XYZ file of N, CA, C and O in Angstrom:
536
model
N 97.664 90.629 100.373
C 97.446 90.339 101.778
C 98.762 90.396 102.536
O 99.846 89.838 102.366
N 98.358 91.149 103.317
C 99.659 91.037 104.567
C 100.648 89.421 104.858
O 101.871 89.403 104.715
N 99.868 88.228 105.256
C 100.729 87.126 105.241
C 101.210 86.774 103.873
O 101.905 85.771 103.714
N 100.786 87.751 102.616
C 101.369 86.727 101.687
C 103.060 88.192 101.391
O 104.024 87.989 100.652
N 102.914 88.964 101.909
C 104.030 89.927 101.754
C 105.588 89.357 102.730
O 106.324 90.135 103.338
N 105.727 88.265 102.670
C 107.052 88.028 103.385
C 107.900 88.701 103.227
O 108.945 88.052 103.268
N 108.085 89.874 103.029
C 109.433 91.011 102.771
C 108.837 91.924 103.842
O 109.243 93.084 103.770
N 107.971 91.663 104.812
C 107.269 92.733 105.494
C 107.362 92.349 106.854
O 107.354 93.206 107.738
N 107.457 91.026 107.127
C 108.037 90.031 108.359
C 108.383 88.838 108.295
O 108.166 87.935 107.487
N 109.104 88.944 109.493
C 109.969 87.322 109.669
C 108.859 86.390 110.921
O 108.504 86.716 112.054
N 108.530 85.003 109.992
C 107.734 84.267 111.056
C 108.394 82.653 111.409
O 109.327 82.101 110.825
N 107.691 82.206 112.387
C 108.237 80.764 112.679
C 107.172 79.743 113.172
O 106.809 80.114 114.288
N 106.548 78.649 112.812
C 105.865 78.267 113.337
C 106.436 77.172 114.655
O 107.319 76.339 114.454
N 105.975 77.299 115.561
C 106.151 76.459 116.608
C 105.236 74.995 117.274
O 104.160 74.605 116.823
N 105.743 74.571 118.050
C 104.839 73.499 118.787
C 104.808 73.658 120.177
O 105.799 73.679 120.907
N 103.484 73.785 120.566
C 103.515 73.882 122.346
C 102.548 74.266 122.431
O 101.860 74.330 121.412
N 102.015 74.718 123.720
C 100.797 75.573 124.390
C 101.128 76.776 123.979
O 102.238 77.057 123.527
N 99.830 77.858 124.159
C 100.274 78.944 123.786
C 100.901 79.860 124.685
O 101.575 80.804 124.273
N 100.625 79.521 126.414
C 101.610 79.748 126.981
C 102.903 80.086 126.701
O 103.419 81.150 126.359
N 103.440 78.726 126.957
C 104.575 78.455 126.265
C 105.512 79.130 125.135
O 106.498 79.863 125.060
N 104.849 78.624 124.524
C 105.463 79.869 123.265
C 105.418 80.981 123.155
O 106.237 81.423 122.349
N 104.345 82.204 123.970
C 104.570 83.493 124.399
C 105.807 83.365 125.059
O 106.835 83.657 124.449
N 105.842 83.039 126.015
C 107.597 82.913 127.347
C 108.277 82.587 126.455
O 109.028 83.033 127.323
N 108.933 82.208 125.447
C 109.566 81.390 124.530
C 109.741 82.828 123.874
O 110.850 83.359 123.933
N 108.763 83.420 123.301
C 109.392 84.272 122.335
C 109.781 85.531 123.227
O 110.807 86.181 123.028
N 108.923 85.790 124.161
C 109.640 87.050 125.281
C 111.062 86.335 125.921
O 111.793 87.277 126.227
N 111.558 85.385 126.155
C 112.791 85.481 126.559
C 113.752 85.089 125.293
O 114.787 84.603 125.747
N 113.768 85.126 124.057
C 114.512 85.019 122.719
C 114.514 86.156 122.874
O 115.613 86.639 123.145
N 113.271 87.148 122.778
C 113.520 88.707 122.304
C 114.218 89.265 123.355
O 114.788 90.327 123.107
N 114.325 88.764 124.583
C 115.385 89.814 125.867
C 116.613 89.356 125.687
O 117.522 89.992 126.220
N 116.954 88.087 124.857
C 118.377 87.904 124.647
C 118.547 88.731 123.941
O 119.702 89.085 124.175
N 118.191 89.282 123.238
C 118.577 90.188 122.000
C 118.322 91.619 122.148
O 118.341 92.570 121.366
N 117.963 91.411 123.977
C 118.073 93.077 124.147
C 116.932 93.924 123.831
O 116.900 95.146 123.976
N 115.710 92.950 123.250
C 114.091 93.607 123.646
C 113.396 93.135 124.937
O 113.763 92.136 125.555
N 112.369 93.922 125.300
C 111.679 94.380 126.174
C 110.143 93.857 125.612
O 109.803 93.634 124.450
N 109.335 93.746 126.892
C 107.821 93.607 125.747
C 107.559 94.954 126.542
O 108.016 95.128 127.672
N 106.643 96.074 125.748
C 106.408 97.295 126.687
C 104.807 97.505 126.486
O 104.107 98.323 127.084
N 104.441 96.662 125.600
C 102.501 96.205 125.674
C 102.243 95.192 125.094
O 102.831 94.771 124.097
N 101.362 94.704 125.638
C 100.806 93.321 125.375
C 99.445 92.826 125.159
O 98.865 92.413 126.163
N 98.858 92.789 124.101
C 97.489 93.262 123.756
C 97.409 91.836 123.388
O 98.195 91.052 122.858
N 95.683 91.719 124.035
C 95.392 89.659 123.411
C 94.041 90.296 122.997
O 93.069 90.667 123.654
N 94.343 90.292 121.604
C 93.375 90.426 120.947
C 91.947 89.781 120.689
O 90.851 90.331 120.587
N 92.350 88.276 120.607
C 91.038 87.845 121.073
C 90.462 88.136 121.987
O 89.285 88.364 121.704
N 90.774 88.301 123.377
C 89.642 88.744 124.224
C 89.283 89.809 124.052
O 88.066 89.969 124.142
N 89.813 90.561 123.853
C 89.651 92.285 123.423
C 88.521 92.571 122.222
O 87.632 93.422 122.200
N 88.824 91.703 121.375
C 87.562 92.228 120.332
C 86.414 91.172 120.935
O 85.268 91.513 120.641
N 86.528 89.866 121.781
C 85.293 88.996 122.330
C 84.773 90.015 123.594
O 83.753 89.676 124.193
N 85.455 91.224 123.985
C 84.621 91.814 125.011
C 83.808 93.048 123.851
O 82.711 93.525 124.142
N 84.388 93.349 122.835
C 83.686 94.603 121.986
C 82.784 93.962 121.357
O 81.642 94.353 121.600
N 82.904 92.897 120.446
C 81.972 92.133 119.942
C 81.757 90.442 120.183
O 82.223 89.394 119.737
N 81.065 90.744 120.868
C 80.554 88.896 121.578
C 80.232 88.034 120.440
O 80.184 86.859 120.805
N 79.960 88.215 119.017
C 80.316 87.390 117.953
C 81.531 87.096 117.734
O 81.637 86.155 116.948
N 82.693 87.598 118.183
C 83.860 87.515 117.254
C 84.491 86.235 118.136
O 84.353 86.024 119.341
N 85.221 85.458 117.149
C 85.673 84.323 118.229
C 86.770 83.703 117.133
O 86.599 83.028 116.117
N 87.877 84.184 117.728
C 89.114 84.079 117.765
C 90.159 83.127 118.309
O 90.304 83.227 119.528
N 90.918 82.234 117.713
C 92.149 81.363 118.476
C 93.108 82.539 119.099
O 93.294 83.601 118.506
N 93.663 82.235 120.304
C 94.714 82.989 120.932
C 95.321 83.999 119.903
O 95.910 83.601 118.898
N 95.172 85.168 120.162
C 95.654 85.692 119.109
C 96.380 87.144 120.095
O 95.622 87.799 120.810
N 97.854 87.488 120.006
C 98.536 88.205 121.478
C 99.193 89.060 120.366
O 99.450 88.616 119.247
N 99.434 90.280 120.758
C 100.191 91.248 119.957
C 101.352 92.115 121.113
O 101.122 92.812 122.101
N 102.368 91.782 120.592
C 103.619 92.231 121.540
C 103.617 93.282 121.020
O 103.063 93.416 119.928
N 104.231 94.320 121.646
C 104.839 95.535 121.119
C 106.345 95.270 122.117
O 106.249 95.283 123.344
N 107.461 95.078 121.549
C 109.087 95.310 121.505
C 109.581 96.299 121.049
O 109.312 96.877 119.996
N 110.639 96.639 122.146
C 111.593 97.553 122.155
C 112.684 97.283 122.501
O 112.814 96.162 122.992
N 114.062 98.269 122.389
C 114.928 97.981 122.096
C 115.326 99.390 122.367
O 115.415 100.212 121.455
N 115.623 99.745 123.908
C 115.929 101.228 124.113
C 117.290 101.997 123.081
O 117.176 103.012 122.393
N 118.169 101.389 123.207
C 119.018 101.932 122.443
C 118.601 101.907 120.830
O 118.896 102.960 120.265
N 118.106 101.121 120.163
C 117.732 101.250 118.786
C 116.898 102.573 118.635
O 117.273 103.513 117.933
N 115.623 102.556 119.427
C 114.593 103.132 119.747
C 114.840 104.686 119.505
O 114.253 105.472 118.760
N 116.193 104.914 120.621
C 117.167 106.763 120.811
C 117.621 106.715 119.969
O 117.738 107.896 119.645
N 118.200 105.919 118.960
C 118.560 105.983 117.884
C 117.578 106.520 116.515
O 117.940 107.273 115.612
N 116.393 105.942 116.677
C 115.218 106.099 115.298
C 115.209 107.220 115.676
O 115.543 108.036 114.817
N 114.794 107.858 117.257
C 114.191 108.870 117.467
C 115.232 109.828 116.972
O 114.691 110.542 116.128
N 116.388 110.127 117.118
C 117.284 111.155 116.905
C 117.245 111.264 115.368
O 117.355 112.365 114.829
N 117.073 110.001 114.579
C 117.042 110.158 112.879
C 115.726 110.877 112.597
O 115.851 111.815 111.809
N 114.270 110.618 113.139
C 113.227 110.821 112.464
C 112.525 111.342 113.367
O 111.911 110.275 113.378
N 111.920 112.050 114.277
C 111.374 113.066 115.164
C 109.817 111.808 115.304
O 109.409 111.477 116.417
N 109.340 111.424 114.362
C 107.765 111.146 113.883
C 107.980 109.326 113.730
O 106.968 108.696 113.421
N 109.359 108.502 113.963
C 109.431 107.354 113.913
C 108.593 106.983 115.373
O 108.964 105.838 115.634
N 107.882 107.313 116.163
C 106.981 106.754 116.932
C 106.278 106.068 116.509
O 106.017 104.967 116.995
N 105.623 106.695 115.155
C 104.447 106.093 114.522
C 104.485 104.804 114.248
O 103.504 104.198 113.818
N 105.909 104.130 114.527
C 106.201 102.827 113.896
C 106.675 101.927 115.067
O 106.756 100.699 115.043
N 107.027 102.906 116.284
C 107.220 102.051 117.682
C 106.204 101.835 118.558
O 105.019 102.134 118.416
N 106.809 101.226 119.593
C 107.523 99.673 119.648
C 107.139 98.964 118.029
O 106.227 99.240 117.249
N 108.238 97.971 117.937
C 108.076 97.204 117.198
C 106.912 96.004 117.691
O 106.490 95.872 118.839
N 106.522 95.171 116.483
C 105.330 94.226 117.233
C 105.937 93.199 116.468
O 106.711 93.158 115.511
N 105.014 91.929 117.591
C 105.196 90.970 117.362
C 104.264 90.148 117.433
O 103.773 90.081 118.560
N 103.693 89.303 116.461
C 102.489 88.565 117.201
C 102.784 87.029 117.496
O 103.558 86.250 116.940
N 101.929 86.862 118.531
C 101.992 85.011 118.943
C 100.060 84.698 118.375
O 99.090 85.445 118.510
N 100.148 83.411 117.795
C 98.551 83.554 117.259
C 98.508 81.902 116.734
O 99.093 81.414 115.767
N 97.458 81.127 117.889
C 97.446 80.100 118.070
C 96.766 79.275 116.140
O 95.744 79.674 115.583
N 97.478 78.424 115.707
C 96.876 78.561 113.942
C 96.409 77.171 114.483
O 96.218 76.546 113.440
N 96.118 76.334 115.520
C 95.124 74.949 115.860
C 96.651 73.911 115.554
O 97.692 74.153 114.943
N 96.035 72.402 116.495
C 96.893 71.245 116.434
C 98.075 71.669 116.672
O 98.952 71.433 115.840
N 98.395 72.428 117.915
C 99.355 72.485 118.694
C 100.232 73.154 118.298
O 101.375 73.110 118.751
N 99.792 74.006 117.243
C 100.782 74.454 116.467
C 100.755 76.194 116.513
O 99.942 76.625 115.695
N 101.253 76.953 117.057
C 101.667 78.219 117.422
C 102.371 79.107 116.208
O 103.516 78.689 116.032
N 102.010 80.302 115.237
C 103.193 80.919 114.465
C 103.287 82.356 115.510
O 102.555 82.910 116.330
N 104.536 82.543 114.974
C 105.178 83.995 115.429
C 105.642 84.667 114.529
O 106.548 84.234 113.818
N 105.137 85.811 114.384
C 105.401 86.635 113.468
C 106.138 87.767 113.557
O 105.503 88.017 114.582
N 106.979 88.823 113.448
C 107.972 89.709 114.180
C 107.888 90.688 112.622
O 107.812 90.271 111.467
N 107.920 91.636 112.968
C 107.698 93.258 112.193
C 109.342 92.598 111.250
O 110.189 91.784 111.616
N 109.213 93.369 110.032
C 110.746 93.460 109.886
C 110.884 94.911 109.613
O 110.234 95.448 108.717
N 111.760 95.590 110.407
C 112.176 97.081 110.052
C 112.368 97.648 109.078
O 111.956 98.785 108.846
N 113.129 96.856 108.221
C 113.574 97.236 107.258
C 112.397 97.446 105.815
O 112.592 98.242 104.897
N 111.594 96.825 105.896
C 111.038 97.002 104.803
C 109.853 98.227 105.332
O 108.889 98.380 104.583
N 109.927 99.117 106.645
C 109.449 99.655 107.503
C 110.367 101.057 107.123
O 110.262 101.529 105.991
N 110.620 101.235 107.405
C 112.130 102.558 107.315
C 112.397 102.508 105.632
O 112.759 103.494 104.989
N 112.195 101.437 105.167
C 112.217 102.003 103.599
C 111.898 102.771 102.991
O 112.333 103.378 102.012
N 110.758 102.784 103.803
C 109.234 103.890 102.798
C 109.721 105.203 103.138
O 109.595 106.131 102.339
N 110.350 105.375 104.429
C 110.577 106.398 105.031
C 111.664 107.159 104.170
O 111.517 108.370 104.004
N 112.576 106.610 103.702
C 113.534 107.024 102.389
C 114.512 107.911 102.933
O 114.822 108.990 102.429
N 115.210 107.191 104.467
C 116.047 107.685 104.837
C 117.163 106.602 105.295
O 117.031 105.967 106.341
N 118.473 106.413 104.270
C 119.180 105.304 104.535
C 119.643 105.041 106.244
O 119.779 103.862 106.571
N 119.867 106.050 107.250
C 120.218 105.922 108.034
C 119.480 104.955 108.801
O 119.989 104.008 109.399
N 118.062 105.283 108.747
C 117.151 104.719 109.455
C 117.400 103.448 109.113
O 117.323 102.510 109.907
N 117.795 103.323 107.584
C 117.459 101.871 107.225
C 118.849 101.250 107.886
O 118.853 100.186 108.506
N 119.831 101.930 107.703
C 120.941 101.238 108.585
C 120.650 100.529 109.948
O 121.032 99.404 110.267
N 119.918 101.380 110.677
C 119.751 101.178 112.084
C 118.632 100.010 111.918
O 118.758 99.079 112.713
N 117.948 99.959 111.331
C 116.697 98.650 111.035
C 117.178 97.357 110.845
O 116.811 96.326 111.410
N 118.549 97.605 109.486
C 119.273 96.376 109.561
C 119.781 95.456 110.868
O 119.682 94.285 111.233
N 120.334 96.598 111.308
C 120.736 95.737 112.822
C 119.535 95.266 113.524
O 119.813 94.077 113.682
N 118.526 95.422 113.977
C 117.349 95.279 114.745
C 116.478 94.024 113.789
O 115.696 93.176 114.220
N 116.720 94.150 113.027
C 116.325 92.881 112.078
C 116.876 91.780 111.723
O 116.343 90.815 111.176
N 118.365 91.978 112.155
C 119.022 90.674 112.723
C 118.870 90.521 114.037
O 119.017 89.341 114.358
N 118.726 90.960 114.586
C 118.465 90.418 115.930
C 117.035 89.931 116.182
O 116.828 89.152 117.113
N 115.866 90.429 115.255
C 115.327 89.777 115.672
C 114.580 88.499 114.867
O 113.504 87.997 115.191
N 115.645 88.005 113.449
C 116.001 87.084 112.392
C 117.096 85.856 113.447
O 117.316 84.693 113.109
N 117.639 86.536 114.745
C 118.673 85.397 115.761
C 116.994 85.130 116.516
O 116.341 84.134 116.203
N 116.485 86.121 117.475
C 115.722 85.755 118.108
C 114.538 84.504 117.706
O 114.009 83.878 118.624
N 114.300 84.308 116.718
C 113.694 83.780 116.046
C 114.363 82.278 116.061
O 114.096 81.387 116.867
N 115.227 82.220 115.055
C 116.069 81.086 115.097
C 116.397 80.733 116.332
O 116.685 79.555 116.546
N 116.413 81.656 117.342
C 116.730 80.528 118.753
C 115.350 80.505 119.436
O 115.196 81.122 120.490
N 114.302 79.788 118.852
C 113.413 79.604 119.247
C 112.754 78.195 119.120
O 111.648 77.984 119.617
């Protein structure tokens, strides 16, 4: 299962509204020089496709990072497939909020091109700070 692969992302659980902690993680990620460039809330989205489905807050960022971004693109023509980076905010009950953030690196691995993975490293500390200042 995806949450049990922690080499695949960096998460944090929080306390607050879910408000809150969306603004919280969009202004950590602009310190660090991301952008949100879509913003998908999944729960309502699958409660308008399927009126059974019923979901806690569940928000999917897509982040960027223009300069990283001209960077993938100049290494890998086809690294779109993997941008924006995402992030999710996803309410887990009792006030309690996790955030979850892509990690690049184990992303660009598969790809089996060290450069890329160079450039991931950096973008994965930043967003391993963004996190911690949250």
């Amino acid at each position: 299962f995806a949450q049990a692969q922690e080499n695949l992302f960096f998460s944090k659980t929080l306390q607050g509204s879910f408000e809150e902690v969306t603004q919280t993680v969009k202004s950590a990620l602009k310190e660090q020089g991301f952008g949100v460039v879509t913003e998908i809330d999944m729960d309502v989205t699958l409660k308008e496709k399927l009126p059974e489905a019923d979901l806690m807050p569940y928000k999917i960022l897509g982040v960027c990072n223009p300069s990283y971004a001209y960077k993938t693109i100049q290494l890998e023509e086809n690294i779109g497939l993997f941008l924006p980076c995402k992030a999710i905010v996803k309410d887990i009950g009792n006030g309690e909020i996790e955030v979850a953030i892509v990690n690049p690196v184990a992303l660009m691995d598969m790809l089996d091109n060290p450069e890329l993975v160079s450039v991931a490293k950096g973008v994965s500390e930043k967003f391993k700070t963004a996190l911690s200042n949250m």
